[in-house]
Amino acid sequence: MFSRLSYTFREMWASLRRNFTLTAAAIITAAVSLFILGLTLLVLRGFDNQLSQWSGGVELIVYVENDATPEQLQVVRDALESNPAVIDVDKLEYLDVDASLAEAQRLFAGDPETLQLLTAENIPTQFKVVPQPDASAELLTEIASSYKERLPKVISVAFPSKQIDVLSTLRGVVQFVLYLITLILLFSAVLLIWNTIRTAMFARRREIEVMKLVGATNWFIRVPFMLEGLIQGLVGAVFASGGVLTANWYWTSTVQSFPPDSGFGAFVVTGNYPQWVVFWLIVLGMLVGAIGSGTAASKFLDV
Amino acid sequence: MFSRLSYTFREMWASLRRNFTLTAAAIITAAVSLFILGLTLLVLRGFDNQLSQWSGGVELIVYVENDATPEQLQVVRDALESNPAVIDVDKLEYLDVDASLAEAQRLFAGDPETLQLLTAENIPTQFKVVPQPDASAELLTEIASSYKERLPKVISVAFPSKQIDVLSTLRGVVQFVLYLITLILLFSAVLLIWNTIRTAMFARRREIEVMKLVGATNWFIRVPFMLEGLIQGLVGAVFASGGVLTANWYWTSTVQSFPPDSGFGAFVVTGNYPQWVVFWLIVLGMLVGAIGSGTAASKFLDV
Amino acid sequence: MIKLENVTKSYSTEVTALQDASFDVAKAEFVFLVGPSGSGKSTLLRLMNRQEKPEKGEVWVAGRNINDMPDAKVPHLRRNIGNIFQDYKLLANKTVFENVAFALEVIGRPKHVIRQQVPAVLDLVGLSGKQERFPHQLSGGEQQRVSIARAFVNRPLILLADEPTGNLDPTTGEGIMRLLDRINKTGTTVVMATHDQRIVNMMRKRVIQLDRGIIVRDQARGVYE
Amino acid sequence: MIKLENVTKSYSTEVTALQDASFDVAKAEFVFLVGPSGSGKSTLLRLMNRQEKPEKGEVWVAGRNINDMPDAKVPHLRRNIGNIFQDYKLLANKTVFENVAFALEVIGRPKHVIRQQVPAVLDLVGLSGKQERFPHQLSGGEQQRVSIARAFVNRPLILLADEPTGNLDPTTGEGIMRLLDRINKTGTTVVMATHDQRIVNMMRKRVIQLDRGIIVRDQARGVYE
Ligand SMILES: Nc1ncnc2c1ncn2[C@@H]1O[C@H](COP(=O)(O)OP(=O)(O)OP(=O)(O)O)[C@@H](O)[C@H]1O
Ligand SMILES: Nc1ncnc2c1ncn2[C@@H]1O[C@H](COP(=O)(O)OP(=O)(O)OP(=O)(O)O)[C@@H](O)[C@H]1O
Ligand SMILES: [Mg+2]
Ligand SMILES: [Mg+2]
């Protein structure tokens, strides 16, 4: 068994070295495609963070002062619920101090200066308002602007439908272009790994011929090649992962160096999302390697 | 001579077809790298348009009404020049109606609705102000905000140092990341073209051997291979160019669908800049092909 | 040991490489296949180790019909058959020892078996002092001895040799023939394709002669003709 | 036509492939190079068309010292030398006609010359009816005739043949020898390496015998020995 393993690795390593440029090209292409995929996932997550305040159809937020009494809050709620033709009352949601603080953590992740200023004593609480699908924008604007004067403790009413549109469109463009590039490059990576394995098998066709003649099984012949492809995918994924983590760190520190309140605060990705991305990149890299080498090893074994 | 040409093309074409996957991978990689390069150039150009209002160290713009008389303009100019400690008087620049209209063409290229509203009769003219390098931001803000009340015909004073900082930093990040990816992929494309040529020559080593034995010159043997590499680079560049033009068109129409005044109006690229980008992509693609195939053809001819 | 029954094989519609061939080879027999170029000698040998399948007829090796043997069993069939070729088919980047050991390694023989059997077989073919040389450091005859050692190290029941003396000068070729004869005397069946007249005439073994895919002569103790 | 003066060639420090070889080959002469495997026959032939350079000594071909010939001139040297090999070196994806025409195409001969010379030379080697066949549709002997046609189509001064009958059965081999003899009689110098005893004895030409890189015999109208 040990001799078998050492045979497999010895052969694989020799083959990797012999085909150096093709191997390098395959690894580079796999790495770049996975890197772009990783970036895409992070950028989309940034957009989602930025838009998360507005998720679920929320188009209007009424900010209420931190020290509003339950009675004052009820007045606001009543006012909002008095317009069921314009506002979807079932989806009306109130974020109390804790929920608002939790949201701020996400929104100002890249803007610690602003975040520091928000405490349980001063953070505004919010009513998130989903309009009826057929409510006219003008009517909504009119109602919204009247709240600030009419209702107690209301700090401001946010109704940034334009920016939301722009951001969502941008998100769509970025998603489309980057996924397209990723897909094309991943395809190229599969082709290349397929090709390095084909080349590796061709370079060793005399050995393969002899192996078959002395009675080696097909699996015995195939495994080192498949492993070789797997490792190319894996190495590509490892490079990509390093790149993605570095890029994320670089971007986070760039955003933190922006002036406070630049509007990019939510555009950083935190928590263990980057680790998840890396995990999936590595899985995908190995998959790409396995597909490329597996098909090549099956196809060219009977030549 | 004609027989020579037809020989060259026949051999090249046969070789391209034989090595289909490797050729495809080489072309894809070349195309994607050049496509990303093209995108990079367009995106950077977008940033530059967006920032062009503020180029040359301009940090403050005083907008003056269209119908201001020369005397009124002189009052504004005198006020600006009275603060040589804060404002760099030598770099003070006045954009009259024509110059402002020209600038607006650039700034609102992607926002025709806004652009339409601006005519020679209503467009504000502008004083572009470059502060002294050591002028404190507070002092500048103070002076700037006093202008609007004190001076005749001044509509507004723009002093968006934060946004400029953010935009320039973003531009730097985008430039760095995209150039890096481009460079890595271009390197990979050279490797791949080198490799397809090596593979092509290896696949035809018997023919090459016979050709050398019957007295063909090295150049005769080499030229079809070099042409093959050149064509791979060229085809990659053509795909990339198509992609870049499509992407530019897609982006332009996306920006135009944004609500007016979204802030992205200047982010589209117009004029013949896209054509220039395409021209250079094609030159670069052929260069990549020539480098890859030329080195391979020289290296492996004496095997 | 080997039995062909009405075997026909053609590669394309034009060429019939072998037509209606039937014969029996007993255990420990030595058979020459002779005939002009393209008459089907190599094809016959390739049918015997399932490198090719016949269109018609049956091929039996060691008591088993190898036509309808599943592909997965073929490696085990081949472990009973040694192959020798005109161009030796040695691996240039491996030493003599490694070339022979390779044949045992790839069928999963443990290290200690390899360390014992390889020197023994190299001794048999007369190469004990040259274990660490590479093929290009050997004469053609010595290279062919390495390839015989590799074919024989697993003590197969059958040796198939396709023009093993084709690249060798007459003296060296004779040495190889004496070695094959010695191996044959240990009980190994040997089938050898050749067009070396001298050798066939010298050995006086059974001769099967082919002409354009047809067996035209099958003679015990025959000559080249 | 060919002159070697004290030529020594070794590929590595261990093996001296050729040592201090000197001889002259006159125009229209026919020379056999014989000797056991590895004695340096192929090396000698490769020195004559500058596939190899000697370490010591000088090689003259057609009155020119080819050692210090610049690389760029080598193609023109080779246009005066035809080469024939044991394995034919035909291009499998080209027909007989195309294989021969290829040799003219790659040295830039115009189409009308090709259309005239190729059929003529195919006629000479006796393949006029088989122009459109592919190599695998021919017997070994026929393939070797194609390779001779290719080597001769440009009417070279010299033909170098490295074991041209090595893969052929005796009858076919004799046919090839008669063809080479005919070509030789047209004034072409022929140098042929072989270890086919029978052929050397049959032809009775000049024989140069090598042993481990040393010329041990140079005999007019010699036999194999
Ligand atoms: N892989 C193949 N594909 C197509 N035809 C083939 C193939 N192998 C052999 N043939 C044809 O089958 C016939 C028999 O060939 P085979 O190689 O068995 O002859 P042979 O007696 O071994 O000849 P030689 O003495 O030249 O080795 C020939 O006509 C040959 O052209
Ligand atoms: N390319 C090479 N690299 C290293 N050594 C070589 C090379 N070619 C030949 N040799 C060595 O040079 C010596 C002479 O070889 P050569 O091929 O000239 O012999 P030969 O007489 O043609 O033999 P054969 O009859 O087997 O063809 C041999 O020892 C051989 O191993
Ligand atoms: Mg054969
Ligand atoms: Mg030789």
XYZ file of N, CA and C in Angstrom, chain A residues 39-232:
582
model
N -14.151 37.633 -5.609
C -14.406 39.078 -5.582
C -15.883 39.357 -5.834
N -16.423 38.660 -6.838
C -17.828 38.871 -7.186
C -18.709 38.638 -5.968
N -18.475 37.517 -5.302
C -19.305 37.192 -4.141
C -19.177 38.268 -3.071
N -17.937 38.745 -2.862
C -17.744 39.768 -1.829
C -18.415 41.082 -2.234
N -18.248 41.475 -3.498
C -18.826 42.740 -3.950
C -20.351 42.675 -3.852
N -20.918 41.543 -4.265
C -22.379 41.426 -4.195
C -22.840 41.483 -2.742
N -22.058 40.846 -1.872
C -22.401 40.910 -0.449
C -22.365 42.354 0.046
N -21.351 43.131 -0.469
C -21.277 44.538 -0.110
C -22.537 45.275 -0.543
N -22.955 45.032 -1.783
C -24.189 45.660 -2.263
C -25.364 45.267 -1.373
N -25.430 43.971 -1.048
C -26.555 43.507 -0.240
C -26.556 44.188 1.119
N -25.358 44.336 1.711
C -25.277 45.041 2.982
C -25.819 46.450 2.826
N -25.335 47.101 1.751
C -25.724 48.481 1.515
C -27.242 48.576 1.336
N -27.801 47.558 0.695
C -29.227 47.597 0.401
C -30.063 46.959 1.513
N -29.374 46.339 2.513
C -30.121 45.497 3.460
C -31.155 46.309 4.239
N -30.809 47.593 4.480
C -31.753 48.485 5.146
C -33.084 48.522 4.392
N -32.988 48.295 3.109
C -34.139 48.490 2.233
C -34.678 47.169 1.677
N -34.246 46.081 2.306
C -34.668 44.796 1.750
C -36.135 44.533 2.047
N -36.732 43.654 1.311
C -38.127 43.262 1.538
C -39.107 44.339 1.092
N -38.686 45.181 0.137
C -39.623 46.153 -0.407
C -39.743 47.446 0.395
N -38.942 47.550 1.452
C -38.993 48.790 2.238
C -38.542 49.955 1.369
N -39.341 51.025 1.324
C -38.945 52.164 0.500
C -38.926 53.455 1.276
N -39.325 53.340 2.544
C -39.477 54.567 3.326
C -39.165 54.213 4.779
N -38.307 55.004 5.396
C -37.993 54.746 6.802
C -38.286 56.001 7.607
N -39.049 55.809 8.693
C -39.334 56.930 9.594
C -38.449 56.766 10.825
N -37.503 57.703 10.991
C -36.601 57.641 12.144
C -37.240 58.373 13.315
N -37.282 57.677 14.466
C -37.924 58.254 15.653
C -36.871 58.397 16.731
N -36.980 59.464 17.541
C -35.954 59.683 18.543
C -35.909 58.552 19.561
N -34.732 58.360 20.056
C -34.414 57.288 20.997
C -35.304 57.315 22.237
N -35.640 58.511 22.689
C -36.358 58.601 23.968
C -37.872 58.719 23.808
N -38.398 58.328 22.626
C -39.860 58.380 22.444
C -40.547 57.405 23.398
N -41.631 57.817 23.991
C -42.373 56.935 24.899
C -43.223 55.980 24.069
N -43.654 54.877 24.655
C -44.530 53.946 23.924
C -45.759 54.654 23.379
N -46.271 55.635 24.116
C -47.461 56.320 23.614
C -47.138 57.103 22.345
N -46.000 57.787 22.386
C -45.606 58.559 21.200
C -45.385 57.633 19.996
N -44.772 56.474 20.253
C -44.572 55.519 19.166
C -45.906 55.075 18.594
N -46.884 54.901 19.493
C -48.191 54.451 19.031
C -48.832 55.492 18.118
N -48.603 56.751 18.439
C -49.135 57.821 17.593
C -48.560 57.707 16.181
N -47.255 57.496 16.123
C -46.609 57.355 14.814
C -47.196 56.164 14.070
N -47.264 55.035 14.815
C -47.782 53.820 14.181
C -49.204 54.049 13.662
N -50.031 54.693 14.475
C -51.405 54.941 14.046
C -51.434 55.757 12.757
N -50.581 56.784 12.730
C -50.557 57.634 11.539
C -50.208 56.816 10.307
N -49.216 55.952 10.460
C -48.792 55.125 9.323
C -49.910 54.179 8.899
N -50.596 53.624 9.908
C -51.624 52.640 9.591
C -52.919 53.271 9.079
N -52.992 54.590 9.173
C -54.215 55.258 8.725
C -54.274 55.389 7.205
N -53.263 54.970 6.530
C -53.222 55.111 5.068
C -53.099 53.769 4.369
N -53.973 52.811 4.653
C -53.787 51.449 4.106
C -53.788 51.407 2.588
N -54.285 52.440 1.934
C -54.285 52.436 0.465
C -52.882 52.642 -0.088
N -52.079 53.359 0.680
C -50.737 53.685 0.212
C -49.687 52.795 0.877
N -49.908 52.502 2.170
C -48.902 51.760 2.930
C -49.410 50.353 3.213
N -48.562 49.370 2.986
C -48.928 47.976 3.262
C -48.805 47.753 4.767
N -49.947 47.795 5.452
C -49.939 47.809 6.917
C -49.388 46.502 7.488
N -49.652 45.399 6.815
C -49.178 44.106 7.335
C -47.664 44.026 7.406
N -47.006 44.775 6.500
C -45.540 44.656 6.442
C -44.845 45.766 7.228
N -45.634 46.595 7.883
C -45.038 47.668 8.679
C -44.224 47.050 9.812
N -42.996 47.558 9.981
C -42.122 46.926 10.964
C -41.460 47.999 11.806
N -41.350 47.714 13.105
C -40.678 48.662 13.991
C -39.380 48.062 14.496
N -38.269 48.789 14.289
C -36.978 48.332 14.821
C -36.695 49.087 16.100
N -36.648 48.361 17.238
C -36.361 49.042 18.497
C -34.864 49.294 18.614
N -34.461 49.766 19.783
C -33.062 50.165 19.962
C -32.111 49.017 19.624
N -32.377 47.812 20.150
C -31.466 46.688 19.915
C -31.381 46.342 18.422
N -32.533 46.259 17.791
C -32.542 45.911 16.378
C -31.841 46.982 15.545
N -32.053 48.238 15.892
C -31.402 49.319 15.144
C -29.900 49.279 15.338
N -29.467 48.976 16.568
C -28.029 48.872 16.822
C -27.428 47.734 15.995
N -28.134 46.609 15.963
C -27.639 45.465 15.195
C -27.508 45.837 13.717
N -28.484 46.567 13.213
C -28.427 46.972 11.815
C -27.260 47.925 11.573
N -27.038 48.830 12.515
C -25.956 49.799 12.364
C -24.605 49.104 12.278
N -24.487 48.017 13.051
C -23.236 47.257 12.988
C -22.927 46.860 11.544
N -23.948 46.475 10.819
C -23.763 46.067 9.442
C -23.517 47.273 8.540
N -24.348 48.301 8.764
C -24.316 49.447 7.859
C -23.033 50.252 7.969
N -22.471 50.306 9.163
C -21.289 51.143 9.353
C -20.058 50.295 9.633
N -20.072 49.057 9.135
C -18.959 48.146 9.404
C -17.633 48.740 8.940
N -17.664 49.477 7.849
C -16.425 50.039 7.322
C -16.216 51.477 7.770
N -16.962 51.931 8.738
C -16.925 53.342 9.135
C -16.993 53.427 10.654
N -15.938 52.914 11.309
C -15.987 52.775 12.777
C -16.209 54.103 13.485
N -15.770 55.221 12.916
C -15.952 56.514 13.570
C -17.426 56.806 13.809
N -18.212 56.612 12.748
C -19.651 56.842 12.881
C -20.270 55.836 13.844
N -19.823 54.585 13.701
C -20.385 53.515 14.523
C -20.222 53.819 15.998
N -19.009 54.362 16.329
C -18.703 54.664 17.726
C -19.673 55.662 18.345
N -20.167 56.536 17.490
C -21.043 57.588 18.016
C -22.440 57.069 18.357
N -22.771 55.894 17.846
C -24.126 55.374 18.052
C -24.151 54.477 19.282
N -24.966 54.843 20.273
C -25.074 54.022 21.483
C -26.549 53.735 21.729
N -26.788 52.872 22.695
C -28.169 52.541 23.041
C -28.918 53.767 23.532
N -28.147 54.804 23.944
C -28.807 56.012 24.461
C -29.215 56.974 23.354
N -28.525 56.937 22.212
C -28.819 57.972 21.224
C -29.257 57.457 19.857
N -29.214 56.128 19.615
C -29.537 55.652 18.267
C -31.030 55.831 17.985
N -31.365 56.374 16.822
C -32.791 56.519 16.510
C -33.405 55.140 16.273
N -34.635 54.971 16.660
C -35.351 53.744 16.291
C -36.087 54.030 14.987
N -36.600 52.966 14.325
C -37.118 53.203 12.985
C -38.385 52.396 12.702
N -39.264 53.044 11.960
C -40.378 52.315 11.352
C -40.003 52.058 9.897
N -40.036 50.772 9.473
C -39.736 50.490 8.074
C -41.054 50.302 7.337
N -41.211 51.039 6.274
C -42.508 51.103 5.608
C -42.425 50.492 4.206
N -43.311 49.515 3.937
C -43.422 48.962 2.586
C -44.669 49.549 1.952
N -44.531 50.255 0.829
C -45.733 50.826 0.204
C -46.541 49.738 -0.505
N -47.814 50.035 -0.752
C -48.621 49.138 -1.580
C -48.028 49.135 -2.992
N -48.122 47.992 -3.673
C -47.498 47.916 -5.005
C -48.009 48.990 -5.956
N -49.292 49.377 -5.810
C -49.834 50.317 -6.784
C -49.875 51.759 -6.279
N -49.231 51.983 -5.138
C -49.239 53.350 -4.606
C -48.415 54.258 -5.504
N -48.947 55.466 -5.788
C -48.184 56.358 -6.660
C -47.054 57.001 -5.867
N -45.929 57.207 -6.564
C -44.762 57.763 -5.894
C -45.044 59.154 -5.339
N -45.835 59.930 -6.068
C -46.092 61.307 -5.619
C -46.851 61.324 -4.299
N -47.889 60.494 -4.245
C -48.704 60.432 -3.044
C -47.845 60.066 -1.841
N -46.986 59.056 -2.068
C -46.110 58.572 -1.006
C -45.192 59.689 -0.527
N -44.621 60.434 -1.466
C -43.731 61.535 -1.114
C -44.486 62.562 -0.269
N -45.683 62.842 -0.728
C -46.481 63.852 -0.021
C -46.741 63.439 1.423
N -47.236 62.206 1.594
C -47.523 61.697 2.933
C -46.276 61.713 3.776
N -45.162 61.183 3.165
C -43.931 61.076 3.924
C -43.468 62.425 4.431
N -43.547 63.436 3.567
C -43.003 64.729 3.989
C -43.885 65.387 5.037
N -45.136 64.983 5.062
C -46.003 65.595 6.078
C -45.724 65.031 7.466
N -45.187 63.800 7.525
C -44.974 63.161 8.836
C -44.057 63.957 9.741
N -42.990 64.459 9.116
C -41.971 65.069 9.944
C -42.545 66.202 10.787
N -43.402 66.980 10.185
C -43.966 68.088 10.967
C -45.075 67.621 11.894
N -45.900 66.678 11.403
C -47.111 66.315 12.120
C -46.891 65.424 13.329
N -45.907 64.557 13.278
C -45.822 63.485 14.274
C -44.776 63.797 15.342
N -44.997 63.286 16.563
C -44.063 63.579 17.649
C -42.788 62.751 17.504
N -41.672 63.381 17.855
C -40.394 62.683 17.995
C -39.810 62.152 16.680
N -40.440 62.441 15.554
C -39.883 61.958 14.290
C -38.685 62.833 13.918
N -37.520 62.196 13.718
C -36.324 62.961 13.375
C -36.320 63.276 11.887
N -36.516 62.213 11.119
C -36.504 62.430 9.675
C -37.203 61.257 8.987
N -37.558 61.479 7.734
C -38.177 60.424 6.948
C -37.295 60.211 5.717
N -36.778 58.961 5.560
C -35.898 58.696 4.416
C -36.707 58.015 3.322
N -36.579 58.521 2.116
C -37.357 58.006 0.991
C -36.485 58.042 -0.271
N -35.365 57.301 -0.218
C -34.333 57.463 -1.259
C -34.546 56.508 -2.415
N -35.740 56.514 -3.017
C -36.025 55.504 -4.031
C -35.033 55.555 -5.197
N -34.581 56.753 -5.568
C -33.614 56.879 -6.657
C -32.338 56.102 -6.384
N -31.734 56.388 -5.213
C -30.469 55.721 -4.920
C -30.625 54.205 -4.883
N -31.778 53.753 -4.335
C -31.979 52.307 -4.272
C -32.000 51.729 -5.678
N -32.728 52.425 -6.558
C -32.764 51.969 -7.952
C -31.364 51.869 -8.534
N -30.608 52.951 -8.361
C -29.268 52.983 -8.937
C -28.430 51.851 -8.384
N -28.469 51.710 -7.064
C -27.659 50.659 -6.454
C -28.055 49.274 -6.945
N -29.369 49.025 -7.005
C -29.792 47.686 -7.437
C -29.378 47.432 -8.885
N -29.514 48.488 -9.718
C -29.099 48.306 -11.108
C -27.606 48.020 -11.183
N -26.847 48.817 -10.453
C -25.400 48.619 -10.438
C -25.062 47.195 -10.017
N -25.753 46.755 -8.955
C -25.529 45.409 -8.464
C -25.768 44.392 -9.589
N -26.845 44.625 -10.345
C -27.154 43.715 -11.449
C -26.057 43.714 -12.495
N -25.569 44.914 -12.843
C -24.519 45.008 -13.863
C -23.266 44.282 -13.387
N -22.862 44.603 -12.169
C -21.644 43.997 -11.634
C -21.788 42.479 -11.609
N -22.931 42.017 -11.126
C -23.174 40.579 -11.033
C -23.069 39.921 -12.409
N -23.735 40.552 -13.385
C -23.753 39.973 -14.725
C -22.345 39.895 -15.318
N -21.641 41.024 -15.304
C -20.322 41.063 -15.940
C -19.343 40.126 -15.239
N -19.314 40.191 -13.914
C -18.326 39.373 -13.215
C -18.646 37.886 -13.310
N -19.925 37.533 -13.187
C -20.264 36.110 -13.341
C -19.909 35.613 -14.730
N -20.144 36.467 -15.735
C -19.822 36.073 -17.098
C -18.320 35.793 -17.236
N -17.513 36.740 -16.751
C -16.068 36.556 -16.833
C -15.658 35.293 -16.079
N -16.215 35.131 -14.880
C -15.883 33.947 -14.090
C -16.186 32.669 -14.860
N -17.372 32.628 -15.430
C -17.807 31.420 -16.126
C -16.874 31.104 -17.292
N -16.568 32.140 -18.075
C -15.695 31.926 -19.224
C -14.333 31.424 -18.769
N -13.810 32.058 -17.735
C -12.490 31.652 -17.272
C -12.502 30.263 -16.652
N -13.572 29.941 -15.949
C -13.658 28.599 -15.354
C -13.673 27.550 -16.455
N -14.409 27.849 -17.517
C -14.447 26.940 -18.652
C -13.041 26.769 -19.217
N -12.352 27.898 -19.344
C -10.992 27.842 -19.845
C -10.107 27.019 -18.907
N -10.332 27.161 -17.608
C -9.530 26.392 -16.652
C -9.780 24.899 -16.812
N -11.047 24.519 -17.004
C -11.346 23.088 -17.222
C -10.632 22.600 -18.477
N -10.750 23.381 -19.558
C -10.065 23.017 -20.806
C -8.570 22.826 -20.579
N -8.001 23.743 -19.796
C -6.555 23.692 -19.619
C -6.136 22.503 -18.787
N -6.904 22.228 -17.756
C -6.545 21.077 -16.926
C -6.715 19.808 -17.749
N -7.797 19.762 -18.515
C -7.992 18.639 -19.430
C -6.768 18.487 -20.323
N -6.300 19.630 -20.802
C -5.186 19.612 -21.731
C -3.869 19.229 -21.090
N -3.636 19.722 -19.874
C -2.376 19.326 -19.235
C -2.379 17.832 -18.982
N -3.541 17.303 -18.625
C -3.589 15.866 -18.373
C -3.390 15.108 -19.676
N -4.020 15.595 -20.734
C -3.820 14.954 -22.024
C -2.344 14.976 -22.399
N -1.743 16.161 -22.226
C -0.325 16.281 -22.572
C 0.518 15.367 -21.693
N 0.172 15.342 -20.404
C 0.929 14.492 -19.486
C 0.814 13.034 -19.906
N -0.389 12.628 -20.307
C -0.569 11.236 -20.700
C 0.142 10.961 -22.014
N 0.129 11.964 -22.898
C 0.805 11.782 -24.170
C 2.304 11.672 -23.944
N 2.824 12.531 -23.069
C 4.257 12.505 -22.794
C 4.657 11.148 -22.223
N 3.736 10.501 -21.540
C 4.085 9.233 -20.916
C 3.399 8.064 -21.596
N 3.075 8.210 -22.889
C 2.351 7.138 -23.558
C 3.162 5.851 -23.638
N 4.492 5.973 -23.719
C 5.299 4.753 -23.765
C 5.186 4.013 -22.440
N 5.278 4.768 -21.353
C 5.132 4.131 -20.048
C 3.756 3.498 -19.911
N 2.729 4.224 -20.355
C 1.369 3.699 -20.254
C 1.238 2.430 -21.079
N 1.828 2.451 -22.264
C 1.778 1.276 -23.127
C 2.407 0.069 -22.421
N 3.602 0.310 -21.851
C 4.268 -0.784 -21.147
C 3.435 -1.247 -19.956
N 2.875 -0.292 -19.226
C 2.068 -0.652 -18.058
C 0.887 -1.537 -18.460
N 0.249 -1.151 -19.564
C -0.893 -1.949 -19.990
C -0.443 -3.339 -20.423
N 0.712 -3.399 -21.086
C 1.185 -4.693 -21.576
C 1.566 -5.630 -20.435
N 2.107 -5.094 -19.354
C 2.473 -5.987 -18.259
C 1.307 -6.220 -17.307
N 0.143 -5.632 -17.614
C -1.054 -6.003 -16.858
C -1.432 -5.082 -15.715
N -1.048 -3.782 -15.811
C -1.532 -2.840 -14.798
C -3.014 -2.555 -15.071
N -3.805 -2.367 -14.017
C -5.216 -2.055 -14.229
C -5.356 -0.601 -14.659
N -6.481 -0.305 -15.310
C -6.698 1.058 -15.774
C -6.711 2.056 -14.630
N -7.283 1.643 -13.500
C -7.342 2.586 -12.377
C -5.961 2.920 -11.859
N -5.110 1.917 -11.835
C -3.748 2.152 -11.384
C -3.071 3.206 -12.250
N -3.311 3.116 -13.556
C -2.685 4.057 -14.490
C -3.308 5.440 -14.361
N -4.609 5.447 -14.120
C -5.367 6.686 -14.176
C -5.160 7.584 -12.954
N -5.081 6.953 -11.789
C -5.126 7.730 -10.543
C -4.085 8.851 -10.454
N -2.803 8.605 -10.772
C -1.856 9.710 -10.656
C -2.244 10.905 -11.523
N -2.789 10.629 -12.703
C -3.169 11.737 -13.578
C -4.333 12.520 -12.997
N -5.309 11.775 -12.467
C -6.466 12.468 -11.906
C -6.050 13.303 -10.709
N -5.156 12.732 -9.907
C -4.665 13.453 -8.739
C -3.942 14.724 -9.188
N -3.199 14.594 -10.286
C -2.459 15.744 -10.799
C -3.418 16.888 -11.136
N -4.515 16.549 -11.818
C -5.486 17.579 -12.171
C -6.144 18.173 -10.939
N -6.475 17.294 -9.999
C -7.094 17.743 -8.758
C -6.193 18.748 -8.058
N -4.900 18.427 -8.039
C -3.958 19.296 -7.332
C -3.816 20.622 -8.052
N -3.871 20.596 -9.384
C -3.817 21.874 -10.108
C -4.997 22.752 -9.721
